Amino acid sequence: MTAQHHAGQRLSLKGQLLSVRYVGPVDGKSGEWLGVEWDDSTRGKHDGVHEGNKYFGCRSKSPSCASFLRSQQPWDKHRTFLEALREKYVSQTSAADQEAIYFSTKQAEEVGFDKFARRQAELRGIHVLVLDRMRIRHRANDPDVDAIGSVCKEITELDIGGNFFETLGEVYDLCRRLPKLRSLTLDGNRFSVEDMLQIRKGSSTSIRTLSLSNVLLDWGAELVPLLQHHFSGVQTLAATNNEWSVASDAGGLPPGLKTLDLSNNDYTALADLSSVACSSVETLVLKNCTIATIVNTASTNLRPVFRSVQELDVRHNKVAVWNFFDQLPASFPSIKHLRTTGNPLYSNLRSHDGKALAAEDGYMLTIARLPSLETLNYSKITDKDRLNADTYYLGLIAAEISAASTDVGAADVRERHPRFGALCEKYGEPTITRKTIRADGEIDPDSLAARLVRVMFSSGTLVWTEELPKSLSIYALLGNVSKKLGVLPLRLRLVLETDERDPVSSGPAAYEGPDWWCSDSDDEDAESQDTLRAKEAQGQNLWAMREVEMRAGTRALGTYVEGADARVRVEARG
């Protein structure tokens, strides 16, 4: 290993950041090579394994994050912290060196420019420094390093993401020189924490806001111990895009941590975050993960309970079924604010019978499943919103129960909608028109369905169907039909078409009784057309379907119809 390059070294080549993971020979190639892991995980050609030989490991899980490079490269030049600070914030030209400014022929008087330049050089009035991707390499023995404290004594927020920090000690040495620092962003740095225990515990407890996105530290072995040992005072933590799939079994998070952003990680279930469930986090952001369920059925993890979480953001995940939101109150008993847009569930909403639902329906069905919710997707839920959502959801459940043909099916519907009981207590149980099927296959006579009749009306080419109570009078039935057709009731005639047949004589021969059925006949249902034509030619009796006129009166529809279905032809009176 050469003195110029070493494992863990941070470099930049043509603006592309990388970490040296290996220095040495490569089989089949001459000379010394650098095995590097690119920050851009799509830039490489392998993951440290080349032609079957593993030369080094990478932090990224990407199969294309690594490459081999020759050490003689036009590496981008690094800067010290103060050099980067002066380059970005301090003007190198004094006011006296500025070219004179003229308005027409009169020279403008530049008042206060020198004073402003001096203030800027001292960073007076500046509290936030953004020095990301400035190729900063910090060492405790850098020239003028002691000047950092006096120049940056008022700095409260510092962003040094995407730089050349290689160890936690380098980060600590820089931050300890900023006495008022409260917010620190280290995104995109790939520093090692192996020297963690060599640094005094609690050295950075003044930091309240910390960002460790895309640092690719291990959650349990590196990140959580780092927080416990050095950043125990943090209240807001952003740790996105770290390729984590599990955040569990790692001990406690800082007791004062209230806001946690774990977006763009690889979680598939909320149970993957069991260590977060045991924390005091109140706002949990999980955008752009692959979360689809509360508990992954393929694993043995138990259902977590996030007792302190009041605000949850699961936008742009993989939630595709309502069961996720049905289980949410049990896992988040204190939830008040929820954001859910961008999940596949809302892109293809359907009712139980396959009818398409609008986006507004999805909004209401989400609210109805979460009784403690106060805002959804940043919109405040009013009392009217809650009433509309609850009653709409209750009606859909009732319709689904009505469609169930057995008691077992109805019980299954109730089980799939755990809010049904509470909604019934609050608003009263809805009317359910379920056709209960008994063991013998018949409809239960005590059910509401047994007191209804399904009537198919026909008027010319117009055909429609209605489900009506058998107790409905013919007066009322005529009124319904006349309203449908826009015709006065007295101008209509209702004819019930039955399935019974009456004999019709086509000649002088007298009726001799019904034809007897014979078991030897090839046709068990009816005589052949040839036989009927022969009988008609001989003047014998034929059969016609019986029709009954339903005359206007108080007589009930059920006295005309025996079964559950009927056909009624609507005619105009002559």
Tab-separated table of N, CA, C and O in Angstrom, residues 412-466:
chain	number	residue	atom	x	y	z
A	412	ASP	N	-67.597	-12.878	7.344
A	412	ASP	CA	-66.285	-12.565	6.769
A	412	ASP	C	-66.199	-11.088	6.379
A	412	ASP	O	-65.165	-10.446	6.573
A	413	VAL	N	-67.284	-10.534	5.854
A	413	VAL	CA	-67.309	-9.111	5.498
A	413	VAL	C	-67.130	-8.255	6.747
A	413	VAL	O	-66.355	-7.292	6.759
A	414	ARG	N	-67.841	-8.597	7.813
A	414	ARG	CA	-67.720	-7.836	9.065
A	414	ARG	C	-66.297	-7.906	9.618
A	414	ARG	O	-65.777	-6.926	10.161
A	415	GLU	N	-65.670	-9.058	9.484
A	415	GLU	CA	-64.305	-9.213	9.987
A	415	GLU	C	-63.320	-8.377	9.178
A	415	GLU	O	-62.348	-7.852	9.725
A	416	ARG	N	-63.574	-8.228	7.896
A	416	ARG	CA	-62.683	-7.444	7.038
A	416	ARG	C	-62.878	-5.945	7.209
A	416	ARG	O	-62.090	-5.160	6.689
A	417	HIS	N	-63.921	-5.553	7.924
A	417	HIS	CA	-64.178	-4.129	8.185
A	417	HIS	C	-64.296	-3.924	9.696
A	417	HIS	O	-65.407	-3.832	10.235
A	418	PRO	N	-63.179	-3.851	10.407
A	418	PRO	CA	-63.225	-3.756	11.875
A	418	PRO	C	-63.921	-2.503	12.399
A	418	PRO	O	-64.312	-2.460	13.560
A	419	ARG	N	-64.109	-1.495	11.567
A	419	ARG	CA	-64.782	-0.271	12.017
A	419	ARG	C	-66.303	-0.389	11.970
A	419	ARG	O	-67.014	0.494	12.444
A	420	PHE	N	-66.833	-1.488	11.431
A	420	PHE	CA	-68.278	-1.615	11.237
A	420	PHE	C	-69.037	-1.513	12.556
A	420	PHE	O	-70.036	-0.796	12.659
A	421	GLY	N	-68.571	-2.219	13.582
A	421	GLY	CA	-69.267	-2.198	14.868
A	421	GLY	C	-69.320	-0.808	15.471
A	421	GLY	O	-70.374	-0.356	15.951
A	422	ALA	N	-68.186	-0.097	15.448
A	422	ALA	CA	-68.139	1.252	16.020
A	422	ALA	C	-69.019	2.216	15.230
A	422	ALA	O	-69.689	3.089	15.813
A	423	LEU	N	-69.041	2.071	13.915
A	423	LEU	CA	-69.881	2.942	13.092
A	423	LEU	C	-71.363	2.682	13.345
A	423	LEU	O	-72.178	3.614	13.350
A	424	CYS	N	-71.725	1.411	13.558
A	424	CYS	CA	-73.125	1.085	13.862
A	424	CYS	C	-73.540	1.679	15.204
A	424	CYS	O	-74.666	2.171	15.357
A	425	GLU	N	-72.645	1.645	16.187
A	425	GLU	CA	-72.955	2.233	17.489
A	425	GLU	C	-73.147	3.742	17.383
A	425	GLU	O	-73.975	4.328	18.087
A	426	LYS	N	-72.386	4.370	16.497
A	426	LYS	CA	-72.424	5.829	16.374
A	426	LYS	C	-73.601	6.308	15.537
A	426	LYS	O	-74.249	7.313	15.872
A	427	TYR	N	-73.906	5.585	14.443
A	427	TYR	CA	-74.920	6.063	13.506
A	427	TYR	C	-76.135	5.147	13.399
A	427	TYR	O	-77.093	5.480	12.697
A	428	GLY	N	-76.110	4.009	14.075
A	428	GLY	CA	-77.194	3.050	13.941
A	428	GLY	C	-76.891	2.048	12.839
A	428	GLY	O	-76.233	2.373	11.852
A	429	GLU	N	-77.389	0.830	13.007
A	429	GLU	CA	-77.095	-0.217	12.028
A	429	GLU	C	-77.884	0.030	10.748
A	429	GLU	O	-79.085	0.291	10.782
A	430	PRO	N	-77.238	-0.040	9.597
A	430	PRO	CA	-77.927	0.227	8.324
A	430	PRO	C	-78.836	-0.929	7.928
A	430	PRO	O	-78.729	-2.044	8.454
A	431	THR	N	-79.749	-0.658	6.990
A	431	THR	CA	-80.625	-1.699	6.463
A	431	THR	C	-79.826	-2.624	5.559
A	431	THR	O	-79.142	-2.178	4.646
A	432	ILE	N	-79.910	-3.919	5.838
A	432	ILE	CA	-79.175	-4.914	5.060
A	432	ILE	C	-80.184	-5.819	4.374
A	432	ILE	O	-81.021	-6.453	5.025
A	433	THR	N	-80.141	-5.886	3.061
A	433	THR	CA	-81.103	-6.666	2.271
A	433	THR	C	-80.469	-7.961	1.795
A	433	THR	O	-80.557	-8.323	0.629
A	434	ARG	N	-79.817	-8.642	2.691
A	434	ARG	CA	-79.100	-9.859	2.307
A	434	ARG	C	-80.065	-11.019	2.117
A	434	ARG	O	-80.975	-11.235	2.905
A	435	LYS	N	-79.853	-11.799	1.052
A	435	LYS	CA	-80.624	-13.013	0.808
A	435	LYS	C	-79.970	-14.168	1.562
A	435	LYS	O	-79.032	-14.788	1.078
A	436	THR	N	-80.448	-14.418	2.774
A	436	THR	CA	-79.856	-15.468	3.590
A	436	THR	C	-80.252	-16.835	3.058
A	436	THR	O	-81.438	-17.153	2.946
A	437	ILE	N	-79.279	-17.655	2.737
A	437	ILE	CA	-79.529	-18.991	2.195
A	437	ILE	C	-79.453	-20.011	3.321
A	437	ILE	O	-78.457	-20.102	4.031
A	438	ARG	N	-80.544	-20.786	3.484
A	438	ARG	CA	-80.555	-21.813	4.516
A	438	ARG	C	-79.793	-23.043	4.046
A	438	ARG	O	-79.343	-23.131	2.905
A	439	ALA	N	-79.669	-24.007	4.943
A	439	ALA	CA	-78.934	-25.230	4.605
A	439	ALA	C	-79.580	-25.982	3.454
A	439	ALA	O	-78.906	-26.674	2.690
A	440	ASP	N	-80.930	-25.855	3.313
A	440	ASP	CA	-81.609	-26.562	2.224
A	440	ASP	C	-81.558	-25.795	0.910
A	440	ASP	O	-82.163	-26.197	-0.081
A	441	GLY	N	-80.832	-24.636	0.906
A	441	GLY	CA	-80.678	-23.881	-0.327
A	441	GLY	C	-81.751	-22.848	-0.559
A	441	GLY	O	-81.697	-22.110	-1.542
A	442	GLU	N	-82.760	-22.755	0.319
A	442	GLU	CA	-83.840	-21.795	0.156
A	442	GLU	C	-83.520	-20.497	0.893
A	442	GLU	O	-82.740	-20.475	1.844
A	443	ILE	N	-84.155	-19.387	0.441
A	443	ILE	CA	-83.972	-18.101	1.106
A	443	ILE	C	-84.685	-18.119	2.454
A	443	ILE	O	-85.819	-18.587	2.567
A	444	ASP	N	-84.045	-17.619	3.470
A	444	ASP	CA	-84.627	-17.552	4.804
A	444	ASP	C	-85.878	-16.675	4.756
A	444	ASP	O	-85.805	-15.493	4.402
A	445	PRO	N	-87.048	-17.215	5.120
A	445	PRO	CA	-88.290	-16.424	5.035
A	445	PRO	C	-88.323	-15.256	6.007
A	445	PRO	O	-89.122	-14.342	5.839
A	446	ASP	N	-87.447	-15.279	7.026
A	446	ASP	CA	-87.425	-14.188	7.994
A	446	ASP	C	-86.527	-13.034	7.554
A	446	ASP	O	-86.482	-11.996	8.213
A	447	SER	N	-85.788	-13.222	6.472
A	447	SER	CA	-84.892	-12.164	6.015
A	447	SER	C	-85.667	-11.128	5.218
A	447	SER	O	-86.755	-11.387	4.699
A	448	LEU	N	-85.093	-9.935	5.123
A	448	LEU	CA	-85.730	-8.867	4.364
A	448	LEU	C	-85.836	-9.234	2.889
A	448	LEU	O	-86.788	-8.856	2.203
A	449	ALA	N	-84.846	-10.005	2.406
A	449	ALA	CA	-84.853	-10.389	0.995
A	449	ALA	C	-86.095	-11.200	0.640
A	449	ALA	O	-86.585	-11.140	-0.492
A	450	ALA	N	-86.612	-11.975	1.622
A	450	ALA	CA	-87.796	-12.788	1.354
A	450	ALA	C	-89.041	-11.927	1.188
A	450	ALA	O	-90.060	-12.395	0.679
A	451	ARG	N	-88.985	-10.671	1.605
A	451	ARG	CA	-90.142	-9.781	1.488
A	451	ARG	C	-90.018	-8.840	0.290
A	451	ARG	O	-90.778	-7.890	0.167
A	452	LEU	N	-89.041	-9.118	-0.572
A	452	LEU	CA	-88.846	-8.311	-1.766
A	452	LEU	C	-89.060	-9.152	-3.014
A	452	LEU	O	-88.893	-10.374	-2.997
A	453	VAL	N	-89.425	-8.490	-4.096
A	453	VAL	CA	-89.576	-9.161	-5.376
A	453	VAL	C	-88.826	-8.343	-6.424
A	453	VAL	O	-88.888	-7.107	-6.430
A	454	ARG	N	-88.100	-9.027	-7.263
A	454	ARG	CA	-87.330	-8.381	-8.325
A	454	ARG	C	-88.181	-8.382	-9.592
A	454	ARG	O	-88.464	-9.439	-10.151
A	455	VAL	N	-88.588	-7.193	-10.034
A	455	VAL	CA	-89.510	-7.059	-11.163
A	455	VAL	C	-88.761	-6.501	-12.372
A	455	VAL	O	-88.110	-5.455	-12.279
A	456	MET	N	-88.868	-7.222	-13.490
A	456	MET	CA	-88.293	-6.738	-14.743
A	456	MET	C	-89.434	-6.168	-15.589
A	456	MET	O	-90.347	-6.888	-15.992
A	457	PHE	N	-89.393	-4.857	-15.830
A	457	PHE	CA	-90.411	-4.170	-16.611
A	457	PHE	C	-89.948	-4.059	-18.063
A	457	PHE	O	-88.755	-3.883	-18.341
A	458	SER	N	-90.910	-4.132	-18.986
A	458	SER	CA	-90.603	-3.913	-20.404
A	458	SER	C	-91.702	-3.062	-21.020
A	458	SER	O	-92.889	-3.296	-20.796
A	459	SER	N	-91.270	-2.048	-21.776
A	459	SER	CA	-92.217	-1.177	-22.477
A	459	SER	C	-91.618	-0.886	-23.842
A	459	SER	O	-90.745	-0.025	-23.977
A	460	GLY	N	-92.058	-1.632	-24.827
A	460	GLY	CA	-91.441	-1.510	-26.142
A	460	GLY	C	-90.006	-2.010	-26.083
A	460	GLY	O	-89.732	-3.136	-25.671
A	461	THR	N	-89.074	-1.145	-26.455
A	461	THR	CA	-87.649	-1.521	-26.411
A	461	THR	C	-86.999	-1.187	-25.075
A	461	THR	O	-85.844	-1.549	-24.839
A	462	LEU	N	-87.729	-0.484	-24.203
A	462	LEU	CA	-87.181	-0.087	-22.906
A	462	LEU	C	-87.376	-1.206	-21.885
A	462	LEU	O	-88.489	-1.701	-21.699
A	463	VAL	N	-86.284	-1.609	-21.238
A	463	VAL	CA	-86.330	-2.661	-20.218
A	463	VAL	C	-85.566	-2.171	-18.992
A	463	VAL	O	-84.463	-1.637	-19.113
A	464	TRP	N	-86.162	-2.334	-17.808
A	464	TRP	CA	-85.468	-1.974	-16.577
A	464	TRP	C	-85.928	-2.894	-15.451
A	464	TRP	O	-86.957	-3.562	-15.553
A	465	THR	N	-85.141	-2.937	-14.388
A	465	THR	CA	-85.415	-3.842	-13.271
A	465	THR	C	-85.423	-3.063	-11.965
A	465	THR	O	-84.586	-2.180	-11.753
A	466	GLU	N	-86.378	-3.397	-11.089
A	466	GLU	CA	-86.461	-2.772	-9.773
A	466	GLU	C	-86.725	-3.846	-8.728
A	466	GLU	O	-87.393	-4.851	-9.004
